[in-house]
XYZ file of C-alpha atoms in Angstrom:
727
model
C 22.762 -10.261 -17.961
C 20.351 -12.629 -19.915
C 20.373 -10.933 -23.534
C 17.233 -12.096 -25.191
C 17.859 -11.752 -29.407
C 14.732 -12.220 -31.247
C 15.135 -12.549 -35.295
C 12.153 -11.753 -37.430
C 11.023 -13.813 -40.390
C 13.327 -12.478 -42.891
C 16.432 -13.995 -41.004
C 17.552 -17.590 -41.141
C 20.279 -19.303 -38.755
C 22.599 -21.419 -41.183
C 25.217 -22.558 -38.825
C 28.292 -21.433 -36.531
C 31.660 -20.320 -37.474
C 34.852 -21.581 -36.419
C 35.039 -18.560 -33.895
C 31.917 -19.687 -32.319
C 29.516 -16.887 -33.921
C 26.316 -17.697 -35.474
C 26.136 -17.767 -39.016
C 22.825 -16.044 -40.152
C 21.172 -15.438 -43.818
C 19.053 -12.301 -44.711
C 16.597 -13.421 -47.080
C 14.549 -9.912 -47.411
C 14.946 -6.360 -47.834
C 14.068 -5.950 -44.131
C 15.634 -8.499 -41.839
C 15.878 -7.402 -38.130
C 16.850 -8.595 -34.633
C 15.479 -7.322 -31.540
C 17.721 -7.539 -28.592
C 15.945 -7.288 -25.084
C 17.526 -7.109 -21.740
C 16.179 -6.841 -18.291
C 15.289 -4.077 -15.881
C 18.425 -4.512 -14.191
C 21.557 -5.442 -16.804
C 25.162 -5.208 -17.270
C 25.476 -1.964 -19.265
C 27.671 -2.642 -22.064
C 26.166 -4.666 -25.080
C 28.411 -5.742 -27.884
C 27.114 -6.301 -31.435
C 29.651 -7.885 -33.975
C 28.446 -8.564 -37.448
C 30.519 -9.539 -40.460
C 29.769 -10.348 -43.875
C 30.506 -13.588 -45.279
C 29.054 -13.119 -49.067
C 29.629 -9.301 -49.192
C 29.734 -6.007 -47.400
C 26.804 -5.120 -45.043
C 25.517 -1.906 -44.129
C 23.645 -2.200 -40.928
C 21.278 -0.128 -39.179
C 20.619 0.630 -35.281
C 17.442 1.544 -34.036
C 17.603 3.322 -30.554
C 14.417 3.352 -28.512
C 13.471 6.386 -26.831
C 10.403 5.516 -25.529
C 8.351 5.802 -28.662
C 9.169 2.684 -30.140
C 11.518 1.741 -32.845
C 11.074 4.840 -35.042
C 13.108 6.093 -37.874
C 14.030 9.288 -36.711
C 16.071 7.240 -34.064
C 17.476 5.210 -36.425
C 21.748 5.340 -37.147
C 22.891 4.313 -40.553
C 26.070 3.140 -41.649
C 27.841 2.954 -44.960
C 28.893 -0.774 -46.239
C 31.988 -2.563 -44.722
C 32.896 -5.934 -44.631
C 31.870 -5.899 -40.685
C 30.828 -3.631 -37.546
C 31.388 -4.216 -33.680
C 29.185 -2.037 -31.934
C 29.847 -1.136 -28.388
C 26.763 0.494 -26.603
C 26.723 1.542 -22.860
C 22.727 0.445 -22.129
C 23.054 1.622 -18.505
C 22.908 -0.352 -15.724
C 19.084 -0.185 -15.142
C 15.925 1.329 -17.136
C 12.568 0.842 -18.499
C 13.759 1.041 -22.157
C 14.925 -2.735 -22.474
C 15.483 -3.132 -26.229
C 17.470 -2.507 -29.265
C 16.705 -3.137 -32.904
C 19.577 -4.093 -35.096
C 19.143 -4.490 -38.887
C 21.992 -6.149 -40.475
C 21.863 -5.243 -44.098
C 19.705 -3.758 -46.363
C 20.075 -6.643 -48.983
C 20.166 -10.820 -48.849
C 23.496 -11.744 -47.443
C 25.050 -14.288 -45.242
C 26.768 -13.070 -42.090
C 28.401 -14.007 -38.948
C 26.473 -12.500 -35.736
C 27.484 -12.296 -32.312
C 25.929 -10.735 -29.056
C 27.676 -10.249 -25.633
C 27.411 -8.055 -22.412
C 29.642 -7.031 -19.991
C 29.481 -5.172 -16.274
C 32.906 -3.342 -16.968
C 33.324 -0.638 -19.774
C 37.249 -1.388 -19.799
C 36.464 -5.449 -20.398
C 33.821 -4.432 -22.922
C 36.283 -2.230 -25.000
C 38.904 -5.016 -24.725
C 36.418 -7.527 -26.093
C 35.274 -5.189 -28.851
C 38.988 -4.700 -30.171
C 39.629 -8.313 -29.706
C 36.949 -9.216 -31.877
C 37.690 -6.662 -34.769
C 41.642 -7.711 -34.706
C 42.671 -9.100 -38.089
C 39.822 -7.719 -39.841
C 41.111 -4.413 -41.177
C 38.095 -3.451 -43.469
C 35.994 -3.672 -40.497
C 34.628 -0.640 -38.126
C 34.448 -0.192 -34.440
C 31.765 2.151 -33.331
C 30.816 3.561 -29.834
C 27.518 4.027 -30.190
C 27.194 5.888 -26.857
C 29.236 8.519 -28.558
C 26.959 9.036 -31.465
C 25.576 12.691 -31.372
C 21.981 11.792 -32.198
C 21.982 8.949 -29.098
C 19.992 10.456 -25.886
C 19.291 8.630 -22.892
C 15.381 7.449 -22.552
C 13.114 10.212 -20.796
C 11.670 7.477 -18.567
C 14.134 6.509 -15.716
C 14.104 5.528 -12.297
C 13.415 8.502 -9.642
C 16.782 9.511 -8.206
C 17.286 9.194 -4.351
C 18.904 11.363 -1.676
C 21.282 9.977 0.605
C 18.733 10.191 3.251
C 16.305 7.772 1.272
C 18.947 4.931 1.046
C 16.590 2.298 2.493
C 13.458 3.650 -0.021
C 16.007 3.253 -3.038
C 17.157 -0.499 -1.838
C 13.458 -1.325 -1.396
C 12.169 0.192 -4.719
C 15.326 -1.329 -6.502
C 14.849 -4.617 -5.020
C 11.248 -5.143 -6.057
C 11.638 -4.066 -9.655
C 14.824 -6.409 -9.925
C 12.899 -9.366 -8.667
C 9.828 -8.598 -10.811
C 12.043 -8.067 -13.830
C 13.335 -11.944 -13.576
C 9.380 -13.012 -13.047
C 7.730 -14.672 -15.629
C 4.660 -13.276 -17.502
C 1.390 -14.912 -17.673
C 0.459 -16.760 -20.579
C -2.649 -15.048 -20.946
C -0.812 -11.834 -21.542
C -0.158 -12.857 -25.073
C -3.221 -14.499 -26.190
C -3.959 -11.451 -28.396
C -6.806 -10.371 -26.281
C -6.662 -6.966 -24.401
C -7.080 -7.713 -20.851
C -6.325 -4.206 -19.384
C -7.173 -0.695 -20.300
C -5.266 2.087 -18.799
C -7.128 5.252 -18.712
C -5.896 8.619 -19.177
C -8.011 11.969 -18.471
C -5.754 14.557 -19.866
C -6.161 18.324 -19.899
C -3.565 20.809 -21.017
C -0.494 18.520 -20.011
C 2.680 19.313 -20.552
C 4.366 17.531 -23.548
C 7.369 16.047 -21.036
C 4.609 14.361 -18.953
C 2.977 12.708 -21.768
C 6.229 11.585 -23.163
C 7.210 9.869 -19.883
C 3.835 8.825 -19.371
C 3.965 7.055 -22.630
C 7.421 5.910 -22.235
C 6.311 4.067 -19.094
C 3.448 2.455 -20.471
C 5.599 1.063 -23.725
C 8.195 -0.125 -20.969
C 6.124 -2.686 -19.440
C 7.185 -5.394 -21.716
C 3.666 -7.471 -21.683
C 1.159 -7.929 -24.351
C -2.717 -7.289 -24.334
C -2.588 -3.883 -23.159
C -3.789 -0.454 -24.213
C -3.509 3.292 -23.194
C -6.422 5.477 -23.623
C -5.686 9.141 -23.231
C -9.014 10.989 -22.883
C -8.566 14.643 -23.652
C -11.067 17.194 -21.872
C -11.033 19.764 -24.510
C -7.484 20.981 -24.179
C -6.564 24.605 -25.324
C -2.788 24.015 -25.276
C -1.573 23.412 -28.588
C 1.639 21.670 -27.554
C -0.691 19.227 -25.671
C -2.917 18.829 -28.726
C -0.200 18.550 -31.352
C 1.494 15.741 -29.198
C -1.969 13.830 -28.962
C -2.911 14.247 -32.482
C 0.664 12.747 -33.559
C -0.425 9.769 -31.406
C -3.586 9.217 -32.487
C -3.649 5.610 -33.794
C -0.339 4.927 -32.530
C -0.635 0.953 -32.122
C -1.857 0.194 -28.633
C -2.600 4.079 -27.780
C -5.980 5.274 -28.454
C -6.931 9.015 -28.548
C -10.110 10.367 -27.343
C -10.961 14.207 -28.123
C -14.071 15.656 -26.050
C -15.623 18.785 -27.678
C -16.146 20.452 -24.562
C -14.490 21.057 -20.980
C -16.515 19.015 -18.683
C -13.980 17.910 -15.955
C -12.068 14.764 -14.811
C -14.867 12.502 -14.337
C -16.431 13.035 -17.829
C -13.196 12.684 -19.347
C -12.535 9.567 -17.667
C -15.832 8.169 -18.817
C -15.487 9.204 -21.978
C -12.176 6.882 -22.220
C -14.109 4.103 -20.334
C -16.774 3.840 -22.905
C -14.134 2.693 -25.654
C -12.006 0.608 -23.234
C -11.671 -2.988 -24.667
C -10.063 -4.652 -21.463
C -11.701 -6.675 -19.121
C -9.854 -4.919 -16.707
C -9.559 -1.048 -16.054
C -7.398 1.069 -14.241
C -6.861 4.770 -14.003
C -3.398 6.877 -14.399
C -3.250 10.669 -13.722
C -1.992 12.825 -16.536
C 0.985 13.565 -14.402
C 2.083 10.059 -13.300
C 3.939 7.185 -14.440
C 3.480 3.300 -14.340
C 6.562 1.684 -12.485
C 8.775 -0.725 -14.306
C 7.190 -4.379 -14.678
C 4.072 -2.957 -12.787
C 1.688 -4.543 -15.186
C 3.503 -8.190 -15.470
C 3.184 -7.979 -11.404
C -0.519 -6.806 -11.768
C -1.205 -9.636 -14.448
C 0.388 -12.275 -12.023
C -2.061 -11.474 -9.561
C -4.932 -11.671 -11.683
C -3.943 -15.088 -12.782
C -3.347 -15.941 -9.127
C -6.680 -14.774 -7.757
C -8.902 -15.258 -10.512
C -12.215 -14.858 -8.545
C -10.747 -11.280 -7.132
C -12.811 -8.236 -8.173
C -10.758 -5.657 -6.927
C -6.577 -4.936 -7.088
C -4.720 -1.794 -5.540
C -0.964 -1.513 -5.155
C 1.887 0.517 -3.418
C 3.207 3.996 -4.444
C 6.536 5.865 -4.767
C 5.976 9.394 -4.383
C 8.130 11.498 -6.784
C 8.570 15.252 -7.273
C 8.470 16.991 -10.677
C 12.114 15.937 -11.579
C 11.305 12.230 -10.769
C 13.080 12.649 -7.394
C 11.788 10.059 -4.864
C 10.356 11.653 -1.928
C 8.950 8.822 -0.313
C 6.710 5.582 -0.283
C 2.947 4.796 0.497
C 3.444 1.333 1.792
C -0.348 0.726 2.565
C -1.747 -2.318 4.815
C -4.481 -4.633 3.456
C -8.112 -3.624 2.515
C -9.487 -1.748 5.360
C -12.906 -0.302 5.175
C -12.796 1.523 8.206
C -9.194 3.356 7.470
C -11.039 4.032 3.823
C -13.821 5.787 5.885
C -11.346 8.453 7.091
C -8.586 8.547 4.220
C -8.573 7.233 0.579
C -5.454 5.323 1.420
C -5.906 3.171 -1.619
C -5.774 5.624 -4.257
C -3.378 4.956 -7.009
C -3.326 1.813 -9.004
C -6.810 0.902 -8.287
C -7.685 -1.802 -10.567
C -11.133 -2.562 -11.802
C -13.150 -5.459 -13.330
C -14.798 -3.376 -16.406
C -18.016 -5.098 -16.272
C -18.673 -3.820 -12.749
C -17.594 -0.424 -13.549
C -20.344 -0.767 -16.483
C -23.008 -2.114 -13.740
C -22.538 1.001 -11.488
C -22.334 3.845 -14.268
C -18.619 4.775 -14.312
C -17.689 7.811 -12.164
C -20.264 10.243 -11.061
C -20.203 14.114 -11.692
C -20.130 16.291 -9.157
C -17.450 15.232 -7.039
C -14.539 17.226 -8.445
C -11.370 16.402 -6.454
C -12.523 13.257 -4.850
C -14.553 11.328 -7.940
C -12.154 8.452 -7.755
C -12.801 8.326 -4.102
C -16.436 8.253 -4.962
C -16.106 5.656 -7.521
C -14.217 3.463 -4.963
C -16.612 3.566 -2.117
C -19.244 2.552 -4.705
C -17.687 -0.167 -6.364
C -16.573 -1.767 -3.331
C -20.023 -1.937 -1.800
C -20.954 -5.723 -1.144
C -17.814 -7.255 -2.593
C -16.749 -10.049 0.011
C -13.358 -8.744 1.213
C -11.357 -11.737 0.701
C -12.077 -10.541 -3.161
C -10.308 -7.180 -2.608
C -6.305 -7.644 -2.970
C -3.478 -5.661 -2.043
C -0.465 -6.015 -3.868
C 2.463 -4.704 -1.829
C 4.367 -3.301 -5.077
C 5.862 0.323 -5.520
C 3.840 -0.077 -9.090
C 2.855 3.607 -9.400
C 5.025 6.761 -9.473
C 2.570 9.772 -7.689
C 4.231 12.999 -8.779
C 3.466 15.426 -6.031
C 3.699 18.833 -7.430
C 1.311 20.831 -5.703
C -0.535 21.620 -9.508
C -3.096 18.683 -9.153
C -6.732 19.531 -8.817
C -7.366 18.144 -5.415
C -4.225 20.164 -4.084
C -5.041 23.117 -5.479
C -8.989 23.187 -4.609
C -8.493 21.034 -1.261
C -11.623 22.805 0.278
C -13.963 21.586 -2.498
C -12.213 18.310 -2.796
C -12.343 17.531 0.793
C -16.374 18.552 1.034
C -17.018 16.206 -2.094
C -15.060 13.482 -0.295
C -17.458 13.704 2.730
C -20.508 13.853 0.665
C -19.281 10.828 -1.079
C -18.728 8.880 2.411
C -22.480 9.933 3.610
C -23.597 8.803 0.612
C -22.070 5.404 0.972
C -23.445 4.893 4.464
C -26.540 6.038 3.306
C -27.057 3.375 0.656
C -26.303 0.811 3.793
C -29.100 2.421 5.663
C -27.154 4.362 8.302
C -27.415 7.960 8.443
C -24.273 9.719 9.625
C -22.344 13.008 9.673
C -18.637 13.444 9.007
C -16.367 15.341 10.631
C -12.606 16.507 10.438
C -10.686 14.086 11.927
C -6.974 14.910 13.447
C -5.664 16.070 10.538
C -8.239 18.711 9.117
C -8.732 17.374 5.151
C -9.174 13.600 6.749
C -12.622 12.158 8.115
C -14.650 10.973 11.196
C -17.759 9.533 10.582
C -20.154 10.364 13.224
C -22.938 7.653 14.040
C -24.226 9.682 17.248
C -27.572 8.577 18.533
C -30.336 10.127 20.537
C -29.279 9.437 24.438
C -32.206 6.946 24.964
C -30.642 4.439 22.269
C -27.204 4.557 23.803
C -26.672 0.763 24.835
C -25.593 -0.061 28.541
C -22.215 -0.791 28.833
C -20.541 -2.625 31.588
C -17.382 -1.354 32.932
C -14.793 -3.697 34.385
C -12.083 -2.987 35.992
C -9.784 -5.750 37.636
C -8.076 -3.731 40.738
C -5.845 -4.428 43.838
C -5.173 -1.811 46.606
C -3.486 1.515 44.731
C -5.483 3.746 46.009
C -4.610 6.695 44.127
C -5.157 5.171 40.806
C -8.619 3.274 41.492
C -9.820 6.646 43.178
C -8.878 8.566 40.008
C -9.895 6.172 37.169
C -13.654 5.703 39.227
C -13.571 9.677 39.404
C -12.979 10.373 35.696
C -16.075 7.697 35.047
C -18.548 9.199 37.318
C -17.491 13.008 37.011
C -15.996 13.199 33.852
C -17.727 10.953 31.160
C -20.551 12.036 29.385
C -22.107 8.533 28.311
C -25.441 7.850 29.601
C -25.899 4.294 30.286
C -23.019 2.077 32.155
C -22.604 0.131 35.134
C -19.186 -0.264 36.819
C -17.524 -3.334 38.498
C -14.593 -3.642 39.998
C -13.196 -7.102 40.373
C -10.571 -7.164 43.132
C -8.373 -9.728 43.803
C -7.413 -8.831 47.737
C -7.290 -5.338 48.382
C -6.109 -4.856 52.066
C -6.070 -1.025 52.109
C -8.681 0.278 54.252
C -8.919 3.381 52.556
C -9.531 1.479 49.257
C -12.476 -0.781 50.778
C -13.726 2.664 52.089
C -13.697 4.141 48.671
C -15.458 1.443 47.457
C -18.244 1.465 50.183
C -18.849 5.172 49.521
C -19.373 4.460 45.679
C -21.787 2.092 46.224
C -23.678 4.162 48.610
C -23.650 7.412 46.197
C -23.956 5.261 42.944
C -26.450 2.486 42.086
C -24.653 1.591 38.932
C -21.443 0.854 40.967
C -20.760 -2.815 42.527
C -17.232 -4.468 43.470
C -16.377 -7.921 44.041
C -13.501 -8.703 46.585
C -11.926 -12.273 46.274
C -8.183 -13.624 47.374
C -6.454 -15.070 44.837
C -3.009 -14.690 42.736
C -3.297 -11.947 40.123
C -4.896 -13.737 36.932
C -6.162 -10.933 34.694
C -8.341 -13.397 32.461
C -9.872 -14.727 35.474
C -10.647 -11.286 36.655
C -12.044 -10.460 33.176
C -14.385 -13.427 33.333
C -15.541 -12.976 36.797
C -16.739 -9.531 36.188
C -18.175 -10.540 32.536
C -20.340 -12.888 34.446
C -21.812 -10.001 36.848
C -22.286 -7.569 33.952
C -25.907 -6.660 32.980
C -24.894 -4.460 30.124
C -25.180 -5.320 26.458
C -21.245 -4.639 25.884
C -18.600 -4.883 27.894
C -15.592 -2.517 28.388
C -12.552 -3.681 29.918
C -10.401 -0.928 31.693
C -7.171 -0.991 34.156
C -7.261 0.490 36.999
C -4.351 3.013 36.249
C -6.181 4.599 33.333
C -6.963 8.759 33.526
C -9.687 9.975 31.629
C -8.864 13.233 29.551
C -12.024 13.905 27.340
C -15.408 12.979 28.252
C -16.813 11.899 25.155
C -14.358 8.994 25.423
C -17.002 6.375 25.935
C -19.276 7.475 23.053
C -16.656 7.534 20.599
C -15.668 3.859 21.602
C -19.342 2.382 21.446
C -20.174 4.411 18.397
C -17.026 2.306 16.556
C -19.270 -0.860 17.151
C -21.536 0.075 14.277
C -18.845 -0.173 11.478
C -19.875 -3.800 9.825
C -18.606 -6.838 11.682
C -16.905 -5.149 14.594
C -16.469 -6.936 17.829
C -13.523 -5.027 19.794
C -12.859 -1.426 19.826
C -9.496 -0.188 21.564
C -8.587 3.403 22.289
C -5.389 5.723 21.980
C -3.165 5.431 25.247
C -0.983 8.001 26.351
C 2.284 7.907 28.695
C 1.872 10.710 31.395
C 4.312 12.687 29.464
C 1.750 12.673 26.320
C 3.805 10.335 24.344
C 1.906 7.449 22.666
C 1.793 4.173 24.700
C -0.959 2.369 22.246
C -1.989 3.245 18.737
C -2.595 -0.799 17.924
C -0.804 -3.562 18.516
C 0.990 -5.306 15.492
C 0.848 -9.038 16.030
C 4.190 -10.519 15.232
C 6.677 -7.896 16.392
C 9.736 -9.777 17.944
C 7.924 -12.745 16.903
C 5.129 -12.169 19.650
C 2.931 -8.942 19.413
C 3.933 -5.079 20.389
C 2.796 -1.408 20.347
C 3.832 0.215 17.016
C 5.063 3.839 17.318
C 4.997 3.941 21.248
C 7.010 7.025 22.363
C 6.155 8.839 19.504
C 4.596 12.504 20.131
C 0.933 12.675 20.700
C 0.213 14.158 17.306
C 2.322 11.994 15.514
C 0.508 10.720 12.105
C 2.517 7.753 11.117
C 2.514 6.912 7.550
C -0.383 8.311 5.466
C -1.420 10.016 8.660
C -3.232 6.543 9.809
C -2.786 7.472 13.263
C -5.177 10.659 12.696
C -8.327 8.484 11.602
C -9.708 5.191 12.849
C -7.940 1.509 11.795
C -8.759 -2.020 11.464
C -6.325 -3.971 13.508
C -5.428 -7.444 14.406
C -5.189 -6.461 18.212
C -5.698 -3.571 20.659
C -4.507 -3.720 24.409
C -6.746 -4.525 26.887
C -6.107 -1.812 28.999
C -8.942 -0.047 27.509
C -11.111 -2.926 25.263
C -14.517 -2.412 24.494
C -16.110 -5.870 23.446
C -19.771 -6.416 21.847
C -22.206 -8.418 23.563
C -22.222 -10.771 20.402
C -18.507 -11.130 20.197
C -18.086 -11.794 23.546
C -20.975 -14.523 23.268
C -19.309 -16.566 20.150
C -15.808 -15.868 21.033
C -16.220 -17.154 25.012
C -14.149 -16.760 28.045
C -10.602 -15.116 28.179
C -8.041 -18.161 28.484
C -7.234 -18.118 31.975
C -5.011 -21.147 31.968
C -2.487 -20.496 29.035
C -2.720 -16.224 29.212
C -3.236 -15.307 33.126
C -1.289 -12.136 32.956
C 0.732 -11.438 29.549
C -0.867 -11.480 26.011
C -4.439 -12.502 27.102
C -5.746 -9.434 25.176
C -3.583 -10.852 21.832
C -4.966 -14.141 22.469
C -8.534 -12.727 22.577
C -8.351 -10.326 19.609
C -6.693 -13.235 17.542
C -9.534 -15.841 18.215
C -12.225 -12.889 17.755
C -10.722 -12.065 14.268
C -10.947 -15.651 13.418
C -14.475 -15.785 14.546
C -15.041 -13.007 11.672
C -14.818 -9.937 14.249
C -13.272 -6.911 13.144
C -11.417 -5.028 15.778
C -11.067 -1.261 15.275
C -8.777 1.361 17.168
C -9.593 4.893 17.042
C -7.493 8.116 18.305
C -10.691 9.555 19.153
C -11.135 7.948 22.484
C -7.717 9.206 24.313
C -6.769 8.213 27.645
C -3.556 8.407 29.980
C -2.306 5.042 30.839
C -0.036 4.582 33.655
C 1.316 1.216 32.677
C 1.113 -1.760 35.223
C 1.920 0.746 37.980
C -0.313 -1.172 40.552
C 1.139 -4.588 39.433
C 4.590 -4.068 39.313
C 7.554 -5.340 36.548
C 7.306 -8.838 35.067
C 11.125 -8.375 34.702
C 12.715 -10.529 37.412
C 11.848 -13.807 39.513
C 8.868 -15.703 39.456
C 7.062 -13.028 37.307
C 9.762 -13.219 34.938
C 9.473 -17.107 34.451
C 5.628 -16.815 34.033
C 6.047 -13.924 31.328
C 8.394 -16.400 29.388
C 5.666 -19.045 29.774
C 2.932 -16.621 28.412
C 5.133 -15.720 25.405
C 5.880 -19.502 24.596
C 2.303 -20.385 24.549
C 1.344 -17.224 22.146
C 3.777 -18.608 19.962
C 2.874 -21.906 19.788
C -0.900 -21.456 19.871
C -1.024 -18.483 17.341
C 2.087 -18.928 15.098
C 3.087 -15.398 15.880
C 6.730 -16.082 14.879
C 5.213 -16.018 10.909
C 2.188 -13.897 11.476
C 1.877 -11.377 8.881
C -0.199 -8.669 10.098
C -2.752 -7.462 7.327
C -2.381 -4.237 9.273
C 0.780 -3.336 8.601
C 2.769 -3.708 5.023
C 4.950 -6.744 4.590
C 7.932 -4.047 3.424
C 8.119 -2.807 6.957
C 10.205 -4.297 9.974
C 8.590 -6.237 12.376
C 11.545 -6.295 14.902
C 11.004 -2.890 16.671
C 7.915 -0.478 17.521
C 9.019 2.080 14.616
C 8.585 0.115 11.580
C 11.517 0.937 8.795
C 11.652 -0.063 5.434
C 13.463 -3.776 4.360
C 14.862 -4.871 1.181
C 12.733 -7.527 0.089
C 14.170 -11.346 -0.610
C 11.156 -12.118 -2.798
C 7.879 -10.251 -4.343
C 5.189 -10.267 -2.001
C 2.087 -11.697 -2.881
C -1.267 -9.842 -2.614
C -3.378 -9.684 0.353
């Protein structure tokens, strides 16, 4: 552990003793050393002080979360010397001691050391005091008035070992990082605004301790009281009124969270603002990490972080590891939530929080604030910066129906401001949201459904029957692109459909299977405004599947839409493709139950992805025009959908996955396996081309948090080797 010893102006170093100790002169009546140590540290600290020109009467201040207060000081009667041994713990967010060596001018020897082991520390302490009969060895850890700080890391249960490792590794990495210079220029760069109402004193103590532990300058904490009726709360707030960087605003009337927050915003001085719930905490080094990102991305307008979920006793219950900014996901769930960091100037511009959105006032603010901000100026910081205490007692938890109603009202308003009339339905989780862009029948665009196929009577008959008999979409054509069927029953099926439906056609040609070629051939035949690629081994489940996919094109810049696909046993086959899985690309959460929600219930709402499977892929006409044909030469069979999606993403198009268009997929039944022979060799070539063309071995997919592994369909949390920069 690197100890940082900072003397005040009443101390002057004058040399070094023969034993290697420093010689100092106390020149006033309040000399003081501040001893700082890192978040992760060696627990045993030894301070030795020996008078040279007389006896000394030191005093030690132990910070319990409220700074160096007199009530937390321990004084000692005059002696020739002292050796103090202190156990400061292996980690913690209170990271400093203050030692006043004497109350009068005096020369003295001074030494500070740290040890990992208590026995080694005690051995060293006894060694230092040996031969000094009038000196005293003091174990500070045994002084009755010494108590551990109230702010501490959450404890972990055995099953959460990976969570513990991830959290501690992040905090250790942040502890060793540098603090940006602008934090020390004297101006306030960040205001932390907290609406308070009858908050338990324990929560306020822990909140304040977490703020004071940040170790950066230029920050202020604003506690805006919403006319609390609790004497304990009011007494605590009064005691901390005007306490350095803490401001307390007493509002005369109870008007709710939004009004109390706005009152705090009105007195905020920081150029940036973040919000903290009155029962939550700031994680170690969070504000230093935030400052670093602000310094790095000077043009950004918004930052948001990851969260640790804790219970009332600060036991860690889990992590909220978020993807990058995704307005489609945000329309279904406020996944951004805690530690949203705003420019104060824009908050002023939009009029702060709106009243009438109780329980979802932060969601409404977020939607209004982010409108018209370029996505590259919205940064996700993958750092567990916020401790979210889930006790079931928050407003939105107790009044969930009202909070959900207000969230949907905020979403409707958001789309209305962009000229889109919508309604909001419940998602697969009833408190989450599904935006409906339903249109009159005559406005549904024509869709060309392209089905590459060969033989496989049972499968092609089923998919065609599902489209024509069990799909409620009013305006489509079906094009079967057949690379050489020789089954007379299949050919007869085509002829029957051709006679029965004037929106059905088929094209038979004989060639080696090349999915990309089949797609391009079908696109050239298409007359629809948009194209839907559909494998012949797809089975229709719900009538509105195609309407759902088409309406997803209404999300801004969307060029591709993918569906939720299930295996016949009702487990998940496709919930989006993560680029970079296994150095290539792969489906996440494959084989999970149909109702599996995934992290933050993301699989119960729509998401933006870097890629979706070509087995059921809707492509807008505009995207087809600008991205061009599928790559027949490099990706004839495997990874052609990954290649196309990555090309579309590079061209500025959004790729959306929706769980509300759900289909069965009898995967690759008609084509057979790629595991042997020539097919295996071709598959290996396709993989190598994907790595070479799209650098998938180093690709960091914005749809998945960088804290997750990318070597398996079910991601797990991994210990980071370095801090992840914002994305």
